Tab-separated table of C-alpha atoms and ligand atoms in Angstrom:
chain	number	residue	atom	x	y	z
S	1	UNK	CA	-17.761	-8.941	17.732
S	2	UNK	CA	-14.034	-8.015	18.853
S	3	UNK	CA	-12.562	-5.146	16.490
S	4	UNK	CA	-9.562	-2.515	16.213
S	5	UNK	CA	-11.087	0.625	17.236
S	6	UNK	CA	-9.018	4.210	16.090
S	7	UNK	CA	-11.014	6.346	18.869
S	8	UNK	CA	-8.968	9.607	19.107
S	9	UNK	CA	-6.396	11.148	17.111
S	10	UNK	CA	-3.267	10.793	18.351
S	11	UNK	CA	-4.056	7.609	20.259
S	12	UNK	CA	-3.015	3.897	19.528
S	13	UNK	CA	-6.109	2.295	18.720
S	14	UNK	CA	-7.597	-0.259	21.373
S	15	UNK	CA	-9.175	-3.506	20.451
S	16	UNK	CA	-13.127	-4.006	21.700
S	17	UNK	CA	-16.704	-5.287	21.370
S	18	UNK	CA	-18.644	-3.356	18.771
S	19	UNK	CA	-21.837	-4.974	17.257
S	20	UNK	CA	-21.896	-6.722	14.282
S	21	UNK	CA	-22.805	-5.308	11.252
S	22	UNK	CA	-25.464	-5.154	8.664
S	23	UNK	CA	-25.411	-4.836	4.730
S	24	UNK	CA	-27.425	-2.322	3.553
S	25	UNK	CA	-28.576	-0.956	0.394
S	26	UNK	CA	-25.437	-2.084	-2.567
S	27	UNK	CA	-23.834	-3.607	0.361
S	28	UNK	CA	-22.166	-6.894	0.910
S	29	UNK	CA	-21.211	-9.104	4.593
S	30	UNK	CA	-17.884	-10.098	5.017
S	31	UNK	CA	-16.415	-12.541	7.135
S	32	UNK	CA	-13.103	-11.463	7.164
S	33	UNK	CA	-10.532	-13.668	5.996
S	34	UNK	CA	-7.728	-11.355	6.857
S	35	UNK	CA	-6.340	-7.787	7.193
S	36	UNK	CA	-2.831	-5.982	6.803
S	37	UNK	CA	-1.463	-3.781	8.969
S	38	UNK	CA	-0.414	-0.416	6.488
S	39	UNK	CA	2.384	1.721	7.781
S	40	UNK	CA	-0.284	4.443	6.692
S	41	UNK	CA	-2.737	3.478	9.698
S	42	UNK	CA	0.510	4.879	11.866
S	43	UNK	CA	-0.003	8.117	10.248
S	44	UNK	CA	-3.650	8.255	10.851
S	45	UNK	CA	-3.202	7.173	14.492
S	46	UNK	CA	-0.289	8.637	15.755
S	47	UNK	CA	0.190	11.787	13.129
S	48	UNK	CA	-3.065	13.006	11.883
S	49	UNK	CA	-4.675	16.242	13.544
S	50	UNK	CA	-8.265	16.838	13.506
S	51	UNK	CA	-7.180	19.561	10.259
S	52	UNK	CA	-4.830	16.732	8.680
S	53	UNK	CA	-6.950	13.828	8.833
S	54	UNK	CA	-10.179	15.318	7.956
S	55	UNK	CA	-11.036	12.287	5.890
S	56	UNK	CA	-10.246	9.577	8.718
S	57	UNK	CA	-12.047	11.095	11.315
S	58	UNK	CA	-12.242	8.516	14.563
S	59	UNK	CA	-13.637	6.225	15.539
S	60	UNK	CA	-13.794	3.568	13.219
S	61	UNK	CA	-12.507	-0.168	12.536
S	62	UNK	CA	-8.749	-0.047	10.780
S	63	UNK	CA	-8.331	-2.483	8.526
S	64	UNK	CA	-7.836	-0.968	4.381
S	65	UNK	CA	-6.303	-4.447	3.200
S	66	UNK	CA	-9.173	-6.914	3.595
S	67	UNK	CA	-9.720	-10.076	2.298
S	68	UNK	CA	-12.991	-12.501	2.836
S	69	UNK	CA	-16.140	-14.900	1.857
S	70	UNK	CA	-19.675	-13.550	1.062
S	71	UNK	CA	-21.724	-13.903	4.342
S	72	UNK	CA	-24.625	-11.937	3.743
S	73	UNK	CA	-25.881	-9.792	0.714
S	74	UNK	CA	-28.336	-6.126	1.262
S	75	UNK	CA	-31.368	-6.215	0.366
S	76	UNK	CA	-30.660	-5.418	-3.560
S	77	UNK	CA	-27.643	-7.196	-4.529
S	78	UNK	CA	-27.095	-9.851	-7.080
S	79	UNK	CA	-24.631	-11.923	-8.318
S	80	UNK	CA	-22.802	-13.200	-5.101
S	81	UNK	CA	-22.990	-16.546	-3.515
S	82	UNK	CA	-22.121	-17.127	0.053
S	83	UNK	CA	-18.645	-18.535	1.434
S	84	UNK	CA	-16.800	-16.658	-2.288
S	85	UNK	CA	-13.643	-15.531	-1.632
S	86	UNK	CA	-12.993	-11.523	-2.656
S	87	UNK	CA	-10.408	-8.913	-1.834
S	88	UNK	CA	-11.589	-5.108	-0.913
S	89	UNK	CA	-10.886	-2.383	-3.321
S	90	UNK	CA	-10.479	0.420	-0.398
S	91	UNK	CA	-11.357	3.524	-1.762
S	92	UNK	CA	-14.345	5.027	-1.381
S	93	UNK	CA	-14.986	7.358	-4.155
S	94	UNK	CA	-18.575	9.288	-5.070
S	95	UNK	CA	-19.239	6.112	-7.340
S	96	UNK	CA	-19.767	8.722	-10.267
S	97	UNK	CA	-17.665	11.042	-11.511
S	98	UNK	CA	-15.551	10.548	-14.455
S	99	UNK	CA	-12.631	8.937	-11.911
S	100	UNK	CA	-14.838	6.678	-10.188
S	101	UNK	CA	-15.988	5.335	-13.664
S	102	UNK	CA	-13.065	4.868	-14.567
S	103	UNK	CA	-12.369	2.921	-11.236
S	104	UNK	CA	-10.359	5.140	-10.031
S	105	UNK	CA	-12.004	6.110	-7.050
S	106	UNK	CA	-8.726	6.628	-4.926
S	107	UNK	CA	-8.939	10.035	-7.409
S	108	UNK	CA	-12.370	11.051	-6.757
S	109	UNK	CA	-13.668	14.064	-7.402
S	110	UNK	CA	-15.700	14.463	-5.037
S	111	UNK	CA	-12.952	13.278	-2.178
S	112	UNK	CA	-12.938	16.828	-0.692
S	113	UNK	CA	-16.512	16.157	0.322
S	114	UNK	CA	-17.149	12.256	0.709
S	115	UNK	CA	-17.766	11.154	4.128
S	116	UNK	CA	-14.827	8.622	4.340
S	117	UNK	CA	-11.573	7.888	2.374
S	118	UNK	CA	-11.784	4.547	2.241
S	119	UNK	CA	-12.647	1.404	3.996
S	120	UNK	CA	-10.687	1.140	7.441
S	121	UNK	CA	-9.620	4.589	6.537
S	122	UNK	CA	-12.811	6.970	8.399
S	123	UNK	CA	-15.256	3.757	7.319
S	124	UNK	CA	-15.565	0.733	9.471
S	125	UNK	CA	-12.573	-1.467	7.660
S	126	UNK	CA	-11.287	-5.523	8.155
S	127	UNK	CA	-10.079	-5.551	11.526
S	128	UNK	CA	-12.615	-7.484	12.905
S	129	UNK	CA	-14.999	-10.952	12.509
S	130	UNK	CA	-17.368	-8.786	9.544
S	131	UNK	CA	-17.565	-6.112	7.863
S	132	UNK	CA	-19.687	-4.378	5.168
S	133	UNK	CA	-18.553	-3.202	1.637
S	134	UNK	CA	-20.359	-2.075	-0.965
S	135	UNK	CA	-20.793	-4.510	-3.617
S	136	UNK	CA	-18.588	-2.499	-6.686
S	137	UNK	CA	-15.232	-2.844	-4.552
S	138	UNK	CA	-15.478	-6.441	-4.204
S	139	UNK	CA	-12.866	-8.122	-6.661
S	140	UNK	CA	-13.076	-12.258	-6.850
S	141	UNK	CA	-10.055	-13.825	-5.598
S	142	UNK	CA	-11.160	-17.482	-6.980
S	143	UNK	CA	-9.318	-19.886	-5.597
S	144	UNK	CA	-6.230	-18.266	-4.176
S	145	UNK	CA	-5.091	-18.547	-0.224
S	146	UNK	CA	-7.278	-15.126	0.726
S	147	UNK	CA	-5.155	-14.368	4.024
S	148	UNK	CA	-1.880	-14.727	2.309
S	149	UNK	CA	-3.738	-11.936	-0.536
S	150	UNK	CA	-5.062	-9.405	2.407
S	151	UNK	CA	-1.387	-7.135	1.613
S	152	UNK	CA	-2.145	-6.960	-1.915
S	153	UNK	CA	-4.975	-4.908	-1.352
S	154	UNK	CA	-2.745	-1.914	-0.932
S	155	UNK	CA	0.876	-3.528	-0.832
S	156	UNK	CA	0.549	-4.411	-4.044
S	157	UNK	CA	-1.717	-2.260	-5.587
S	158	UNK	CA	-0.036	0.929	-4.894
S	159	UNK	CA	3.330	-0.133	-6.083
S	160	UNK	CA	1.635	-1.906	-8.968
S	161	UNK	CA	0.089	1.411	-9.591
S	162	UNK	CA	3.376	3.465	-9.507
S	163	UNK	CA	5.505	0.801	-11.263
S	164	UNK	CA	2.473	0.762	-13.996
S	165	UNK	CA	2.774	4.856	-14.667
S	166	UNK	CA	6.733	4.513	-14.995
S	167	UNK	CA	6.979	1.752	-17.416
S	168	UNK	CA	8.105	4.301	-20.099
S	169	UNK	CA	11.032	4.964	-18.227
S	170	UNK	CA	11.761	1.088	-17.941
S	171	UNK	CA	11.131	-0.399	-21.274
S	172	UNK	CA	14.135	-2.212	-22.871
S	173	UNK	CA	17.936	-1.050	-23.213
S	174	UNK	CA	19.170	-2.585	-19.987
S	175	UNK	CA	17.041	-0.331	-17.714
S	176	UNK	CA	17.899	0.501	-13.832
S	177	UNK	CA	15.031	0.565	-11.321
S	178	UNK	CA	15.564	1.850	-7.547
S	179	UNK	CA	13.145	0.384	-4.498
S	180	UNK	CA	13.891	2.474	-1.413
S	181	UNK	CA	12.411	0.940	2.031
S	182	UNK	CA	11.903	-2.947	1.436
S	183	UNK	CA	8.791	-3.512	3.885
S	184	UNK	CA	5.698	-4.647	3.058
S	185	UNK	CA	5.075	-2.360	-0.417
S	186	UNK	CA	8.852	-2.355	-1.588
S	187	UNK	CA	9.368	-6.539	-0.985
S	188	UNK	CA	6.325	-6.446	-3.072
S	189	UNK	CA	7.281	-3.563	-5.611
S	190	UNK	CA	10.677	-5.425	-6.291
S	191	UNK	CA	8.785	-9.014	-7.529
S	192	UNK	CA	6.242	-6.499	-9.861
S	193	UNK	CA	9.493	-4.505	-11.242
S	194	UNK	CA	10.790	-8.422	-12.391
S	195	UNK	CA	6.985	-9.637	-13.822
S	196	UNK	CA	6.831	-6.049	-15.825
S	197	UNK	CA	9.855	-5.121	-16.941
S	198	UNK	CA	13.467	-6.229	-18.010
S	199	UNK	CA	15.601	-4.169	-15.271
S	200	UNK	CA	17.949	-4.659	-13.144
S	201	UNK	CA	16.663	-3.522	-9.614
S	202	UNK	CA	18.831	-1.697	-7.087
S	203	UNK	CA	17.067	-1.640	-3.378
S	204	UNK	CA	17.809	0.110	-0.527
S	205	UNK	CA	17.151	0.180	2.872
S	206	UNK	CA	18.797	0.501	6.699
S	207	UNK	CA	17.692	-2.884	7.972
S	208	UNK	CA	19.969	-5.678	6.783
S	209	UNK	CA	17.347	-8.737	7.327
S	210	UNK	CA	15.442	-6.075	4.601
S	211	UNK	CA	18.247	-6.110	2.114
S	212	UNK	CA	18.743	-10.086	2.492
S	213	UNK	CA	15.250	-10.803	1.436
S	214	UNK	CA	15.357	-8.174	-1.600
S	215	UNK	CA	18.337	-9.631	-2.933
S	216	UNK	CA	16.654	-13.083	-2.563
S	217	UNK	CA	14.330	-11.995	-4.767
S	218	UNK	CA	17.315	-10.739	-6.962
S	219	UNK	CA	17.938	-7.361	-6.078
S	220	UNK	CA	21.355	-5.963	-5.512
S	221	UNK	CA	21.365	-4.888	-2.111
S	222	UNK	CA	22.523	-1.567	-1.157
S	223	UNK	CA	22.696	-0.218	2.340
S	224	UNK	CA	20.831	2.881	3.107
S	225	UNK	CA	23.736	5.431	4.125
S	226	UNK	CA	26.146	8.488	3.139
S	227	UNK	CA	27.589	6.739	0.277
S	228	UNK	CA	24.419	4.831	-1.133
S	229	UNK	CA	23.892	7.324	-3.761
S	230	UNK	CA	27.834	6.801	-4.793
S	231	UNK	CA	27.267	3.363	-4.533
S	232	UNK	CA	24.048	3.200	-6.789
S	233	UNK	CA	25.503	5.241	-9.292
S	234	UNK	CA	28.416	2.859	-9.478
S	235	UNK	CA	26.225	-0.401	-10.153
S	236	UNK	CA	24.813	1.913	-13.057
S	237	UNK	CA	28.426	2.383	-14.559
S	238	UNK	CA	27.827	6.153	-13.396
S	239	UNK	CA	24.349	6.445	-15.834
S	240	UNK	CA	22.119	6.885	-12.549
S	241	UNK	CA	18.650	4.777	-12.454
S	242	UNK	CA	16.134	5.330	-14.705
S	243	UNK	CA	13.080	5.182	-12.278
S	244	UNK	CA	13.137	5.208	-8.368
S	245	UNK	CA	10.310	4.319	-6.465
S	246	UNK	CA	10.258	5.885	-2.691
S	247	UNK	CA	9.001	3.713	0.051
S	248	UNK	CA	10.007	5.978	2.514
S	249	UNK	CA	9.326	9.213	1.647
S	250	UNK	CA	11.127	11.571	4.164
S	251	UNK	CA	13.230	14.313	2.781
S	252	UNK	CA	16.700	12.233	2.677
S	253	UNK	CA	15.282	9.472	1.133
S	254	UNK	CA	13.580	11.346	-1.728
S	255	UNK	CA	16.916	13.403	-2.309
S	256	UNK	CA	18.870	10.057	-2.306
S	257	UNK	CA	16.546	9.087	-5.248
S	258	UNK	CA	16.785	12.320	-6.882
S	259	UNK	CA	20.260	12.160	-7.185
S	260	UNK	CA	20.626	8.435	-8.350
S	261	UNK	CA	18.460	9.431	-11.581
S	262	UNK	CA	19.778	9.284	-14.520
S	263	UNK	CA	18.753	12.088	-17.786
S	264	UNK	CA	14.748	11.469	-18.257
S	265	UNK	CA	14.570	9.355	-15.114
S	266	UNK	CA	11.594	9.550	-12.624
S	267	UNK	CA	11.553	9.284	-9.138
S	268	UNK	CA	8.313	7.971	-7.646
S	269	UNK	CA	6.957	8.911	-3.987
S	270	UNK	CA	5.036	6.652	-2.611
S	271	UNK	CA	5.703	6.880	1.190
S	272	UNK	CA	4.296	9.799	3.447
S	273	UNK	CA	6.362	11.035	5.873
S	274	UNK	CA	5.803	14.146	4.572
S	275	UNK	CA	9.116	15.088	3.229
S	276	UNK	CA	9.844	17.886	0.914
S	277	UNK	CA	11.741	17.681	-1.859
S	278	UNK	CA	14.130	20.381	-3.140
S	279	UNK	CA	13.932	20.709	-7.246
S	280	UNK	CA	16.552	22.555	-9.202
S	281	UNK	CA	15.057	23.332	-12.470
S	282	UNK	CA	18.521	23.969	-14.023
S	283	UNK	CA	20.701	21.159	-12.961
S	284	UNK	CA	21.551	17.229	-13.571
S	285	UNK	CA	19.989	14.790	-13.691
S	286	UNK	CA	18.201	16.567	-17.351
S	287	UNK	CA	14.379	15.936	-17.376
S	288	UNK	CA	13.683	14.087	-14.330
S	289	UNK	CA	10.235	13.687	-13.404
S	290	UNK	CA	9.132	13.855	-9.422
S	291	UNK	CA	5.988	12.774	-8.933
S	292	UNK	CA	3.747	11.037	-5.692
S	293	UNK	CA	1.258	8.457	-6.484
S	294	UNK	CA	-2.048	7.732	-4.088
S	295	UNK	CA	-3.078	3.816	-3.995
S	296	UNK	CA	-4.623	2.555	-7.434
S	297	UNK	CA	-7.921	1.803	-9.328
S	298	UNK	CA	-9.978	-1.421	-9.186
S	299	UNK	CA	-8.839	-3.081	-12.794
S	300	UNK	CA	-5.262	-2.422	-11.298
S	301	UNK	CA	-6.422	-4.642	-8.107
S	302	UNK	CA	-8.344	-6.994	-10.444
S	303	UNK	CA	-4.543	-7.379	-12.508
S	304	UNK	CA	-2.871	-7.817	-8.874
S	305	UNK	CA	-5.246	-10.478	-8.086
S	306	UNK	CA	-4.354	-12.469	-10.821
S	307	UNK	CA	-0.248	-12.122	-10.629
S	308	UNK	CA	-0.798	-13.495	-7.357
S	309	UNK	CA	-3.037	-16.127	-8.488
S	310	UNK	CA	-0.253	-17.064	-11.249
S	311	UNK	CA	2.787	-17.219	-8.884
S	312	UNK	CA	4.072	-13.531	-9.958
S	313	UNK	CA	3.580	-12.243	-6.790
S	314	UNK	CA	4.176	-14.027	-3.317
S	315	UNK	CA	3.057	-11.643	0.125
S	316	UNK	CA	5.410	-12.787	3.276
S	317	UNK	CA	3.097	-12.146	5.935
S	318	UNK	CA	2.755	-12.779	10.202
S	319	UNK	CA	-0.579	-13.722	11.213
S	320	UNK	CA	-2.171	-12.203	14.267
S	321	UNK	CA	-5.521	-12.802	15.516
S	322	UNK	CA	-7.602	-10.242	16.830
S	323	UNK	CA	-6.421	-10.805	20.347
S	324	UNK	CA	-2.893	-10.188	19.632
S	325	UNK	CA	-3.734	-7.049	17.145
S	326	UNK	CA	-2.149	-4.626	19.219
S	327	UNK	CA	0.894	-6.130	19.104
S	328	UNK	CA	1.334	-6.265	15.325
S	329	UNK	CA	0.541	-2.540	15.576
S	330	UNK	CA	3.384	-1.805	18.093
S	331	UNK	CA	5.902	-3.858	16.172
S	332	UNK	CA	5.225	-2.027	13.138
S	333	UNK	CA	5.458	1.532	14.830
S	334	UNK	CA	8.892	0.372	16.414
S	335	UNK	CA	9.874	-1.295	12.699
S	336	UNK	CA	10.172	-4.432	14.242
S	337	UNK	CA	8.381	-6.657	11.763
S	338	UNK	CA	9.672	-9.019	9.775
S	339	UNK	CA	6.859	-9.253	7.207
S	340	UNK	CA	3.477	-8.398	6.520
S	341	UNK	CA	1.540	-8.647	9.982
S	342	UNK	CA	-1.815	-9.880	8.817
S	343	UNK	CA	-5.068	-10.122	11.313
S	344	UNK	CA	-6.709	-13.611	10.887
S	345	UNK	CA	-9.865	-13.060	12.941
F	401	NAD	P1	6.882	-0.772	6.308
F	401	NAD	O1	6.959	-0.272	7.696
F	401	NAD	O2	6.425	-2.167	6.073
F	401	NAD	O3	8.316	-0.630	5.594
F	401	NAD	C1	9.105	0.513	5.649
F	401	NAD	C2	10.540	0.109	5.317
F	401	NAD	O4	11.319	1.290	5.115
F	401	NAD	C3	11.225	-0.688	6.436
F	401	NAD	O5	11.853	-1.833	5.900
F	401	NAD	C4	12.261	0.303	6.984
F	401	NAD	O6	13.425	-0.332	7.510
F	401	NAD	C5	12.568	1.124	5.754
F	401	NAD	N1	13.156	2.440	6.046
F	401	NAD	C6	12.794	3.313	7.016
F	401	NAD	N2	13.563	4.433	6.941
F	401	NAD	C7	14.425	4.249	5.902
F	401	NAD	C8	15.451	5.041	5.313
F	401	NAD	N3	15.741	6.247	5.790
F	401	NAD	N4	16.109	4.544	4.249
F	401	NAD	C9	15.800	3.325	3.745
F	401	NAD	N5	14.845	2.538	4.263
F	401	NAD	C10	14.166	2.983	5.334
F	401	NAD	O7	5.958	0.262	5.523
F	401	NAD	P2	4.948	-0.029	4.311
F	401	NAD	O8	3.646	-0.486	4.865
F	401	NAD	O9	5.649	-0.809	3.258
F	401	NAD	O10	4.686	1.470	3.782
F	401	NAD	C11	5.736	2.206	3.204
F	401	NAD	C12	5.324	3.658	3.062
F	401	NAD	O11	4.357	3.794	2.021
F	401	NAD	C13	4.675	4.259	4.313
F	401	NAD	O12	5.087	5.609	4.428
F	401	NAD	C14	3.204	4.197	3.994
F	401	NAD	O13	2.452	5.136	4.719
F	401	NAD	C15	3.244	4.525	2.520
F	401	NAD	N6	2.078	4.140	1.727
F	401	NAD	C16	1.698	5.003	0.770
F	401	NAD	C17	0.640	4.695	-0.045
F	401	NAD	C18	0.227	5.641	-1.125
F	401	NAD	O14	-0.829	5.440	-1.710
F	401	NAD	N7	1.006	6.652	-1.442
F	401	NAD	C19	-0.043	3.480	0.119
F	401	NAD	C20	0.398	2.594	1.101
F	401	NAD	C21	1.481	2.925	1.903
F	402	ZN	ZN1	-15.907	9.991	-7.601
């Protein structure tokens, strides 16, 4: 079968035959119904060093936001019937320890020494005709349109996740929320921040076809420059936000949300681009939480699944099949995408 190889670090991956696969022992066959391209595989192609990306070691399949129908069950699995539509929980946890019970295996304890991070992330992942998972990270998807559901897999999830640990800071009084970067996990974060909560949603970003389609989705727009944080603060009557959620993640964009927050606020970093931030422990805004946030836990997926089976959530993706893989890839290195690139094999 054709698939999306990462071979080498530091490479772009290549597309090629590979043989199909088998399910083994807990394991289930895909046919894959679709898979997103994450601005994260850029990091583990073109960033990660043999000492950085110890846990997405090449080569293997990309592909960590996978959607498909039961082809094939291992030898000891139950409970699945052929041509059933599921989305892929991607992490790969130990399967045991108190945050894999929990189903939070994206918190493992054992992540230090599993052999992979996730699926399509140092295990064979989605972009390709099959692929194997084991049975436990299989979440049913019913009747829902499984390639327009391959982004929520991580799209969603993650700022599900993120927008799930700051509700505090968003329940009632007229409550400010700040997206930064409005690609595929803040268009996505701004439509959760409307199902969850009652505030008003400020999003930012450089790209102005970005900023239409947030404030279609009722955001109000502002552009990602010198006086966004002015500007912000403004739409807040001078309060600040009272939870920012970083798409980005490079140093400028997690001091721009620093410095929107209001007293108590928390600022949320979800992107890696490894920026620092600077913290001054005496100093406005009073009590403002900084934290960064790593994907989410299966009964957070199973919750996506169903906003997106009730309308809350709608993904805006590009399909791609397998042939033209590569080229999703590039357009999303060169942030040339105007939605979700998803790979329909
Ligand atoms: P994407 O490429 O689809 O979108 C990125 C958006 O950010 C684009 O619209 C771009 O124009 C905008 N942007 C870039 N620089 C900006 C700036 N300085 N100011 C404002 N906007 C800017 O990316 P994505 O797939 O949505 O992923 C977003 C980030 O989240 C990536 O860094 C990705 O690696 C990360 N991520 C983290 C997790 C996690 O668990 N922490 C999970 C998934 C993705
Ligand atoms: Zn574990």
């Amino acid at each position: 079968m054709k698939a999306v190889v990462f071979e080498q670090f530091n490479t772009f991956p290549t597309l090629k035959e590979v043989p199909e696969p088998t399910p083994g022992s807990g394991e289930v066959l895909l046919k894959v119904a679709g898979a997103g391209c994450c601005h994260s595989d850029v990091s583990v192609f073109q960033d990660y060093t043999p000492e950085t990306g110890s846990h997405t070691k090449p080569p293997f399949i990309l592909g960590h936001e996978t959607t498909g129908w039961v082809e094939e069950v291992g030898p000891d699995v139950t409970g699945f019937k052929k041509g059933d539509a599921y989305i892929v929980y991607g992490p790969t946890g130990c399967g045991h320890c108190p945050h894999c019970v929990a189903g939070q295996e994206n918190y493992c304890s054992s992540a230090a020494t599993n052999k992979s991070l996730a699926l399509g992330l140092g295990r064979d992942g989605g972009m390709a005709e099959y692929m194997t998972v084991p049975a436990r990270n299989l979440v049913p998807l019913g009747d829902a349109d499984p390639i327009g559901a391959a982004p929520l897999a991580d799209a969603a999830l993650t700022p599900y996740h993120a927008i799930r640990a700051a509700m505090p800071h968003l329940n009632g009084g007229g409550k400010y929320a700040l997206v930064i970067g409005l690609g595929g996990l803040g268009q996505i974060a701004i439509q959760i921040l409307h199902a969850l909560t009652g505030a008003t949603v400020i999003a930012t970003d450089t790209k102005p076809e970005a900023l239409a389609k947030a404030e279609a989705k009722g955001a109000i727009p502002v552009v990602s420059d010198e006086h966004q944080v002015e500007n912000i603060r403004k739409i807040t009557h001078g309060e600040g936000v009272d939870a920012a959620f970083d798409f980005v993640g490079v140093a400028p964009t997690i001091a721009a949300a620093q410095a929107s927050g209001g007293p108590g606020s928390r600022v949320t970093v979800v992107g890696i681009a490894g920026g620092k931030a600077e913290y001054d422990w005496y100093s406005k805004p009073w009590e403002q939480e900084l934290l960064g946030v790593y994907w989410g836990s299966i009964p957070e997926l199973y919750d996506v699944a169903n906003m997106y089976r009730h309308g809350q959530i709608e993904t805006e993706i590009e399909t791609y099949s397998l042939d033209n893989a590569l080229d999703a890839y590039h357009k999303l290195v060169d942030n040339k995408l105007s939605a979700r690139a998803v790979i329909v094999p």
